[in-house]
């Protein structure tokens, strides 16, 4: 398939591009570089040994998106093009709704006009909200507690409604748990433009000396060591999950499929920190501070549906995640060049 990777210059998108090419697919990247750098293209070309087609385009722009579908033959879309910082979404809700739903609308319009029926959507485990359980399975009701989360709940609903109206559509809603890690080459990885919101990039910046210490948000949760517990999944496993989902949609008889992409294992903040200390071979300073508002104590995926239906399993360990993140951070202390 020739796959349009919307937001393909970003963290998860770029790793998925590598796996798509390795699986024999052709890729077209579209990105506005609002949270990524064009320099990723050269890195992708080094890793894959292939020329990468990349368009600088604002996917909220309906006409520009339509032109892209006119210029490039596209068989399927993987939609990563969205803002993703929870805290920022609370401060700038209009930006989040406008961008995350705007990219969805123009992609769906263009797909309809050009007869493209296959789309894989970057959703999130955040759609489970506080489900009153730690193990999240796909049948749970969805909800949200911040604008970012609502854009994922709404994005899923829009896709269900569109598929309902166009039965030839094939939609995968992929609910990610906590993506971390980097390509083992150390050439591509997560490059937060600001102070990292997420745990792993923050730990990596402490290890490289860009931040003094990690603040651990809460040490008195009812968990194995009092710190929060999450399902960290290596971005390479997540990327192969997209390829598996894309291929499964080709043989699916239902229009919409929802799959959790996680390992099924709960790992605590302190466990992740200690794994990183092993990878970097140094002690990392931390302080336990107040809980972060809105955080849940502990949750992880029930990945059995993806395991069975996609014949896909997460294979990488927490140590792999830390070793690969550390290699990326060491080789690129300031992220991608401008
Ligand atoms: N966390 C932390 N310090 C940080 C960032 C995150 O202690 O600087 C904790 C957070 O409270 C949660 C876990 O790490 O328990 C994962 O947070 P992250 O923001 O990476 O992902 P989330 O699970 O919120 O999507």
GROMACS .gro file of C-alpha atoms and ligand atoms in nm:
model
  363
    1UNK     CA    1   0.000   0.000   0.000
    2UNK     CA    2   0.100   0.362  -0.048
    3UNK     CA    3   0.033   0.512   0.293
    4UNK     CA    4  -0.011   0.878   0.379
    5UNK     CA    5   0.145   0.924   0.722
    6UNK     CA    6  -0.016   1.243   0.851
    7UNK     CA    7   0.214   1.379   1.121
    8UNK     CA    8   0.483   1.140   1.001
    9UNK     CA    9   0.774   1.364   1.109
   10UNK     CA   10   0.675   1.330   1.474
   11UNK     CA   11   0.782   1.081   1.737
   12UNK     CA   12   0.546   0.790   1.677
   13UNK     CA   13   0.490   0.876   1.310
   14UNK     CA   14   0.859   0.862   1.222
   15UNK     CA   15   0.906   0.521   1.386
   16UNK     CA   16   0.599   0.394   1.204
   17UNK     CA   17   0.742   0.516   0.871
   18UNK     CA   18   1.044   0.289   0.927
   19UNK     CA   19   0.826  -0.015   1.002
   20UNK     CA   20   0.597   0.051   0.705
   21UNK     CA   21   0.892   0.064   0.468
   22UNK     CA   22   1.046  -0.248   0.625
   23UNK     CA   23   0.713  -0.425   0.567
   24UNK     CA   24   0.722  -0.334   0.197
   25UNK     CA   25   0.481  -0.039   0.194
   26UNK     CA   26   0.537   0.297   0.028
   27UNK     CA   27   0.513   0.610   0.240
   28UNK     CA   28   0.420   0.975   0.191
   29UNK     CA   29   0.475   1.198   0.494
   30UNK     CA   30   0.269   1.514   0.550
   31UNK     CA   31   0.355   1.735   0.846
   32UNK     CA   32   0.336   2.103   0.938
   33UNK     CA   33   0.642   2.072   1.167
   34UNK     CA   34   0.457   2.242   1.451
   35UNK     CA   35   0.605   1.984   1.686
   36UNK     CA   36   0.871   1.817   1.470
   37UNK     CA   37   1.166   1.906   1.249
   38UNK     CA   38   1.226   1.849   0.876
   39UNK     CA   39   1.568   1.706   0.972
   40UNK     CA   40   1.395   1.377   1.052
   41UNK     CA   41   1.376   1.303   0.678
   42UNK     CA   42   1.750   1.260   0.637
   43UNK     CA   43   1.758   1.031   0.942
   44UNK     CA   44   1.475   0.820   0.798
   45UNK     CA   45   1.660   0.796   0.468
   46UNK     CA   46   1.973   0.675   0.648
   47UNK     CA   47   1.780   0.410   0.841
   48UNK     CA   48   1.572   0.281   0.550
   49UNK     CA   49   1.814   0.342   0.260
   50UNK     CA   50   1.521   0.491   0.069
   51UNK     CA   51   1.424   0.838  -0.054
   52UNK     CA   52   1.142   0.967   0.164
   53UNK     CA   53   0.862   1.179   0.016
   54UNK     CA   54   0.775   1.450   0.267
   55UNK     CA   55   0.533   1.741   0.223
   56UNK     CA   56   0.521   2.049   0.446
   57UNK     CA   57   0.147   2.097   0.472
   58UNK     CA   58  -0.103   2.223   0.726
   59UNK     CA   59  -0.355   1.942   0.730
   60UNK     CA   60  -0.621   2.174   0.874
   61UNK     CA   61  -0.613   2.341   0.533
   62UNK     CA   62  -0.878   2.156   0.336
   63UNK     CA   63  -0.762   2.268  -0.007
   64UNK     CA   64  -0.396   2.193   0.062
   65UNK     CA   65  -0.493   1.847   0.192
   66UNK     CA   66  -0.707   1.784  -0.113
   67UNK     CA   67  -0.418   1.884  -0.343
   68UNK     CA   68  -0.196   1.637  -0.166
   69UNK     CA   69  -0.439   1.357  -0.252
   70UNK     CA   70  -0.447   1.480  -0.614
   71UNK     CA   71  -0.067   1.487  -0.642
   72UNK     CA   72   0.008   1.160  -0.463
   73UNK     CA   73  -0.158   0.824  -0.516
   74UNK     CA   74  -0.274   0.723  -0.168
   75UNK     CA   75  -0.427   0.390  -0.062
   76UNK     CA   76  -0.453   0.442   0.314
   77UNK     CA   77  -0.401   0.705   0.581
   78UNK     CA   78  -0.242   0.682   0.924
   79UNK     CA   79  -0.346   0.988   1.118
   80UNK     CA   80  -0.094   1.107   1.378
   81UNK     CA   81  -0.137   1.479   1.309
   82UNK     CA   82  -0.246   1.627   1.640
   83UNK     CA   83  -0.134   1.827   1.940
   84UNK     CA   84  -0.071   1.606   2.241
   85UNK     CA   85   0.017   1.799   2.558
   86UNK     CA   86  -0.251   1.755   2.822
   87UNK     CA   87  -0.164   2.066   3.026
   88UNK     CA   88  -0.141   2.289   2.719
   89UNK     CA   89  -0.482   2.162   2.604
   90UNK     CA   90  -0.636   2.293   2.928
   91UNK     CA   91  -0.478   2.635   2.872
   92UNK     CA   92  -0.549   2.648   2.496
   93UNK     CA   93  -0.865   2.444   2.436
   94UNK     CA   94  -0.961   2.619   2.113
   95UNK     CA   95  -0.619   2.540   1.961
   96UNK     CA   96  -0.664   2.175   2.050
   97UNK     CA   97  -1.017   2.136   1.917
   98UNK     CA   98  -0.942   2.339   1.606
   99UNK     CA   99  -0.623   2.153   1.519
  100UNK     CA  100  -0.702   1.796   1.623
  101UNK     CA  101  -1.053   1.797   1.475
  102UNK     CA  102  -0.953   2.020   1.181
  103UNK     CA  103  -0.690   1.772   1.058
  104UNK     CA  104  -0.947   1.493   1.095
  105UNK     CA  105  -1.207   1.678   0.889
  106UNK     CA  106  -0.980   1.769   0.601
  107UNK     CA  107  -0.832   1.419   0.584
  108UNK     CA  108  -1.179   1.260   0.582
  109UNK     CA  109  -1.303   1.506   0.316
  110UNK     CA  110  -1.005   1.432   0.095
  111UNK     CA  111  -1.041   1.057   0.150
  112UNK     CA  112  -1.406   1.073   0.046
  113UNK     CA  113  -1.332   1.279  -0.265
  114UNK     CA  114  -1.045   1.056  -0.373
  115UNK     CA  115  -1.198   0.720  -0.285
  116UNK     CA  116  -0.957   0.633  -0.003
  117UNK     CA  117  -1.129   0.408   0.251
  118UNK     CA  118  -0.866   0.294   0.500
  119UNK     CA  119  -0.764   0.501   0.802
  120UNK     CA  120  -0.573   0.420   1.119
  121UNK     CA  121  -0.622   0.675   1.397
  122UNK     CA  122  -0.386   0.761   1.684
  123UNK     CA  123  -0.612   0.739   1.982
  124UNK     CA  124  -0.509   0.708   2.343
  125UNK     CA  125  -0.573   0.514   2.660
  126UNK     CA  126  -0.680   0.851   2.799
  127UNK     CA  127  -1.026   0.779   2.650
  128UNK     CA  128  -1.084   0.530   2.935
  129UNK     CA  129  -1.073   0.812   3.191
  130UNK     CA  130  -1.111   0.691   3.549
  131UNK     CA  131  -1.277   0.361   3.467
  132UNK     CA  132  -1.257   0.233   3.826
  133UNK     CA  133  -1.028  -0.050   3.718
  134UNK     CA  134  -0.657  -0.076   3.640
  135UNK     CA  135  -0.684  -0.312   3.344
  136UNK     CA  136  -0.829  -0.132   3.044
  137UNK     CA  137  -1.010  -0.331   2.778
  138UNK     CA  138  -1.170  -0.201   2.462
  139UNK     CA  139  -1.530  -0.250   2.574
  140UNK     CA  140  -1.510   0.008   2.853
  141UNK     CA  141  -1.703   0.332   2.806
  142UNK     CA  142  -1.502   0.630   2.684
  143UNK     CA  143  -1.479   0.972   2.843
  144UNK     CA  144  -1.226   1.250   2.899
  145UNK     CA  145  -1.103   1.484   3.167
  146UNK     CA  146  -0.925   1.747   2.952
  147UNK     CA  147  -0.957   1.896   2.601
  148UNK     CA  148  -0.678   1.676   2.462
  149UNK     CA  149  -0.866   1.367   2.578
  150UNK     CA  150  -1.192   1.498   2.435
  151UNK     CA  151  -1.028   1.543   2.093
  152UNK     CA  152  -0.947   1.170   2.103
  153UNK     CA  153  -1.297   1.069   2.220
  154UNK     CA  154  -1.449   1.294   1.952
  155UNK     CA  155  -1.205   1.179   1.685
  156UNK     CA  156  -1.308   0.819   1.750
  157UNK     CA  157  -1.678   0.911   1.734
  158UNK     CA  158  -1.639   1.106   1.411
  159UNK     CA  159  -1.470   0.805   1.253
  160UNK     CA  160  -1.745   0.569   1.374
  161UNK     CA  161  -2.012   0.797   1.227
  162UNK     CA  162  -1.830   0.836   0.896
  163UNK     CA  163  -1.779   0.460   0.870
  164UNK     CA  164  -2.147   0.410   0.948
  165UNK     CA  165  -2.240   0.634   0.656
  166UNK     CA  166  -1.984   0.481   0.419
  167UNK     CA  167  -1.981   0.105   0.471
  168UNK     CA  168  -1.677   0.059   0.246
  169UNK     CA  169  -1.465   0.244   0.506
  170UNK     CA  170  -1.220   0.048   0.721
  171UNK     CA  171  -1.117   0.227   1.041
  172UNK     CA  172  -0.873   0.128   1.315
  173UNK     CA  173  -0.885   0.315   1.644
  174UNK     CA  174  -0.552   0.246   1.816
  175UNK     CA  175  -0.544   0.328   2.184
  176UNK     CA  176  -0.185   0.383   2.288
  177UNK     CA  177  -0.066   0.339   2.642
  178UNK     CA  178   0.266   0.513   2.730
  179UNK     CA  179   0.500   0.517   2.428
  180UNK     CA  180   0.869   0.548   2.515
  181UNK     CA  181   1.206   0.443   2.369
  182UNK     CA  182   1.365   0.521   2.035
  183UNK     CA  183   1.495   0.349   1.722
  184UNK     CA  184   1.802   0.135   1.817
  185UNK     CA  185   2.014   0.331   1.565
  186UNK     CA  186   1.991   0.637   1.792
  187UNK     CA  187   1.899   0.843   1.484
  188UNK     CA  188   1.530   0.910   1.560
  189UNK     CA  189   1.352   0.957   1.891
  190UNK     CA  190   1.131   1.183   2.097
  191UNK     CA  191   1.231   1.550   2.075
  192UNK     CA  192   1.010   1.761   2.301
  193UNK     CA  193   1.030   2.126   2.198
  194UNK     CA  194   0.970   2.252   2.553
  195UNK     CA  195   1.006   2.123   2.909
  196UNK     CA  196   0.894   1.761   2.872
  197UNK     CA  197   0.551   1.681   3.017
  198UNK     CA  198   0.604   1.309   3.001
  199UNK     CA  199   0.809   1.097   3.231
  200UNK     CA  200   1.063   0.927   3.001
  201UNK     CA  201   1.189   1.237   2.815
  202UNK     CA  202   1.215   1.415   3.149
  203UNK     CA  203   1.427   1.134   3.295
  204UNK     CA  204   1.645   1.137   2.981
  205UNK     CA  205   1.704   1.512   3.020
  206UNK     CA  206   1.800   1.465   3.385
  207UNK     CA  207   2.047   1.195   3.278
  208UNK     CA  208   2.206   1.421   3.015
  209UNK     CA  209   2.228   1.710   3.263
  210UNK     CA  210   1.968   1.940   3.105
  211UNK     CA  211   1.747   1.914   3.419
  212UNK     CA  212   1.861   1.900   3.777
  213UNK     CA  213   1.629   1.628   3.907
  214UNK     CA  214   1.310   1.437   3.840
  215UNK     CA  215   1.004   1.543   4.033
  216UNK     CA  216   0.799   1.233   4.104
  217UNK     CA  217   0.434   1.332   4.124
  218UNK     CA  218   0.311   1.142   4.429
  219UNK     CA  219   0.473   0.876   4.646
  220UNK     CA  220   0.167   0.770   4.842
  221UNK     CA  221  -0.048   0.597   4.582
  222UNK     CA  222  -0.183   0.254   4.664
  223UNK     CA  223   0.070   0.087   4.433
  224UNK     CA  224   0.370  -0.143   4.475
  225UNK     CA  225   0.608   0.141   4.574
  226UNK     CA  226   0.367   0.434   4.616
  227UNK     CA  227   0.445   0.590   4.277
  228UNK     CA  228   0.219   0.589   3.971
  229UNK     CA  229   0.202   0.276   3.755
  230UNK     CA  230   0.170   0.283   3.375
  231UNK     CA  231   0.201   0.053   3.076
  232UNK     CA  232   0.516   0.177   2.902
  233UNK     CA  233   0.544   0.045   2.547
  234UNK     CA  234   0.848   0.069   2.321
  235UNK     CA  235   0.774   0.297   2.026
  236UNK     CA  236   0.907   0.028   1.791
  237UNK     CA  237   0.643  -0.215   1.918
  238UNK     CA  238   0.382   0.056   1.881
  239UNK     CA  239   0.498   0.117   1.524
  240UNK     CA  240   0.469  -0.252   1.428
  241UNK     CA  241   0.120  -0.242   1.581
  242UNK     CA  242   0.023   0.018   1.319
  243UNK     CA  243   0.152  -0.195   1.035
  244UNK     CA  244  -0.036  -0.496   1.174
  245UNK     CA  245  -0.354  -0.288   1.210
  246UNK     CA  246  -0.327  -0.156   0.857
  247UNK     CA  247  -0.287  -0.505   0.718
  248UNK     CA  248  -0.569  -0.643   0.937
  249UNK     CA  249  -0.806  -0.375   0.807
  250UNK     CA  250  -0.754  -0.512   0.459
  251UNK     CA  251  -0.913  -0.841   0.569
  252UNK     CA  252  -1.161  -0.700   0.826
  253UNK     CA  253  -1.531  -0.752   0.768
  254UNK     CA  254  -1.634  -0.490   1.023
  255UNK     CA  255  -1.591  -0.121   0.935
  256UNK     CA  256  -1.446  -0.009   1.271
  257UNK     CA  257  -1.198  -0.194   1.490
  258UNK     CA  258  -1.060  -0.073   1.822
  259UNK     CA  259  -0.734  -0.211   1.955
  260UNK     CA  260  -0.531  -0.136   2.266
  261UNK     CA  261  -0.159  -0.113   2.199
  262UNK     CA  262   0.015  -0.187   2.526
  263UNK     CA  263   0.225  -0.456   2.689
  264UNK     CA  264  -0.021  -0.554   2.962
  265UNK     CA  265   0.245  -0.486   3.230
  266UNK     CA  266   0.228  -0.216   3.492
  267UNK     CA  267   0.563  -0.048   3.568
  268UNK     CA  268   0.603   0.217   3.839
  269UNK     CA  269   0.766   0.556   3.799
  270UNK     CA  270   1.045   0.447   4.035
  271UNK     CA  271   1.096   0.120   3.847
  272UNK     CA  272   1.134   0.311   3.522
  273UNK     CA  273   1.377   0.555   3.685
  274UNK     CA  274   1.589   0.268   3.820
  275UNK     CA  275   1.589   0.095   3.480
  276UNK     CA  276   1.717   0.419   3.330
  277UNK     CA  277   1.989   0.440   3.595
  278UNK     CA  278   2.106   0.095   3.483
  279UNK     CA  279   2.101   0.200   3.116
  280UNK     CA  280   2.290   0.525   3.176
  281UNK     CA  281   2.508   0.370   3.447
  282UNK     CA  282   2.457   0.662   3.684
  283UNK     CA  283   2.241   0.764   3.980
  284UNK     CA  284   1.965   1.004   3.886
  285UNK     CA  285   1.846   1.258   4.143
  286UNK     CA  286   1.476   1.270   4.220
  287UNK     CA  287   1.234   1.417   4.468
  288UNK     CA  288   0.887   1.297   4.558
  289UNK     CA  289   0.652   1.594   4.529
  290UNK     CA  290   0.274   1.642   4.533
  291UNK     CA  291   0.049   1.436   4.309
  292UNK     CA  292  -0.023   1.587   3.967
  293UNK     CA  293  -0.391   1.682   3.942
  294UNK     CA  294  -0.586   1.449   3.717
  295UNK     CA  295  -0.338   1.157   3.738
  296UNK     CA  296  -0.468   0.808   3.802
  297UNK     CA  297  -0.276   0.580   4.039
  298UNK     CA  298  -0.231   0.280   3.811
  299UNK     CA  299  -0.353   0.147   3.480
  300UNK     CA  300  -0.233  -0.076   3.202
  301UNK     CA  301  -0.366  -0.238   2.886
  302UNK     CA  302  -0.550  -0.558   2.831
  303UNK     CA  303  -0.376  -0.617   2.495
  304UNK     CA  304  -0.538  -0.955   2.427
  305UNK     CA  305  -0.759  -0.835   2.143
  306UNK     CA  306  -0.462  -0.693   1.950
  307UNK     CA  307  -0.260  -1.004   2.039
  308UNK     CA  308  -0.525  -1.229   1.885
  309UNK     CA  309  -0.666  -1.027   1.599
  310UNK     CA  310  -0.348  -0.854   1.485
  311UNK     CA  311  -0.117  -1.143   1.574
  312UNK     CA  312   0.091  -0.870   1.735
  313UNK     CA  313   0.270  -0.863   2.069
  314UNK     CA  314   0.487  -0.602   2.234
  315UNK     CA  315   0.831  -0.766   2.259
  316UNK     CA  316   1.064  -0.507   2.410
  317UNK     CA  317   1.148  -0.486   2.779
  318UNK     CA  318   1.167  -0.183   3.005
  319UNK     CA  319   1.547  -0.213   2.988
  320UNK     CA  320   1.532  -0.200   2.605
  321UNK     CA  321   1.316   0.112   2.632
  322UNK     CA  322   1.570   0.285   2.858
  323UNK     CA  323   1.881   0.173   2.665
  324UNK     CA  324   1.733   0.300   2.337
  325UNK     CA  325   1.610   0.628   2.487
  326UNK     CA  326   1.952   0.687   2.641
  327UNK     CA  327   2.134   0.620   2.312
  328UNK     CA  328   1.906   0.871   2.133
  329UNK     CA  329   1.950   1.130   2.410
  330UNK     CA  330   2.329   1.091   2.424
  331UNK     CA  331   2.369   1.112   2.046
  332UNK     CA  332   2.128   1.408   2.020
  333UNK     CA  333   2.151   1.603   2.346
  334UNK     CA  334   1.958   1.893   2.191
  335UNK     CA  335   1.727   1.683   1.976
  336UNK     CA  336   1.712   1.726   1.598
  337UNK     CA  337   1.904   2.011   1.435
  338UNK     CA  338   1.693   2.302   1.301
  339LIG     N1  339   0.543   1.162   3.617
  339LIG     C1  340   0.629   1.206   3.717
  339LIG     N2  341   0.713   1.310   3.689
  339LIG     C2  342   0.719   1.372   3.567
  339LIG     C3  343   0.630   1.325   3.465
  339LIG     C4  344   0.545   1.220   3.493
  339LIG     O1  345   0.629   1.154   3.828
  339LIG     O2  346   0.796   1.465   3.548
  339LIG     C5  347   0.454   1.047   3.643
  339LIG     C6  348   0.307   1.079   3.629
  339LIG     O3  349   0.255   1.132   3.750
  339LIG     C7  350   0.250   0.942   3.592
  339LIG     C8  351   0.361   0.877   3.511
  339LIG     O4  352   0.480   0.948   3.547
  339LIG     O5  353   0.228   0.863   3.708
  339LIG     C9  354   0.343   0.886   3.362
  339LIG     O6  355   0.318   1.021   3.327
  339LIG     P1  356   0.324   1.074   3.177
  339LIG     O7  357   0.298   1.222   3.180
  339LIG     O8  358   0.451   1.029   3.113
  339LIG     O9  359   0.207   0.996   3.102
  339LIG     P2  360   0.050   0.982   3.137
  339LIG    O10  361   0.035   0.848   3.200
  339LIG    O11  362   0.010   1.094   3.226
  339LIG    O12  363  -0.014   0.986   3.003
   0.00000   0.00000   0.00000
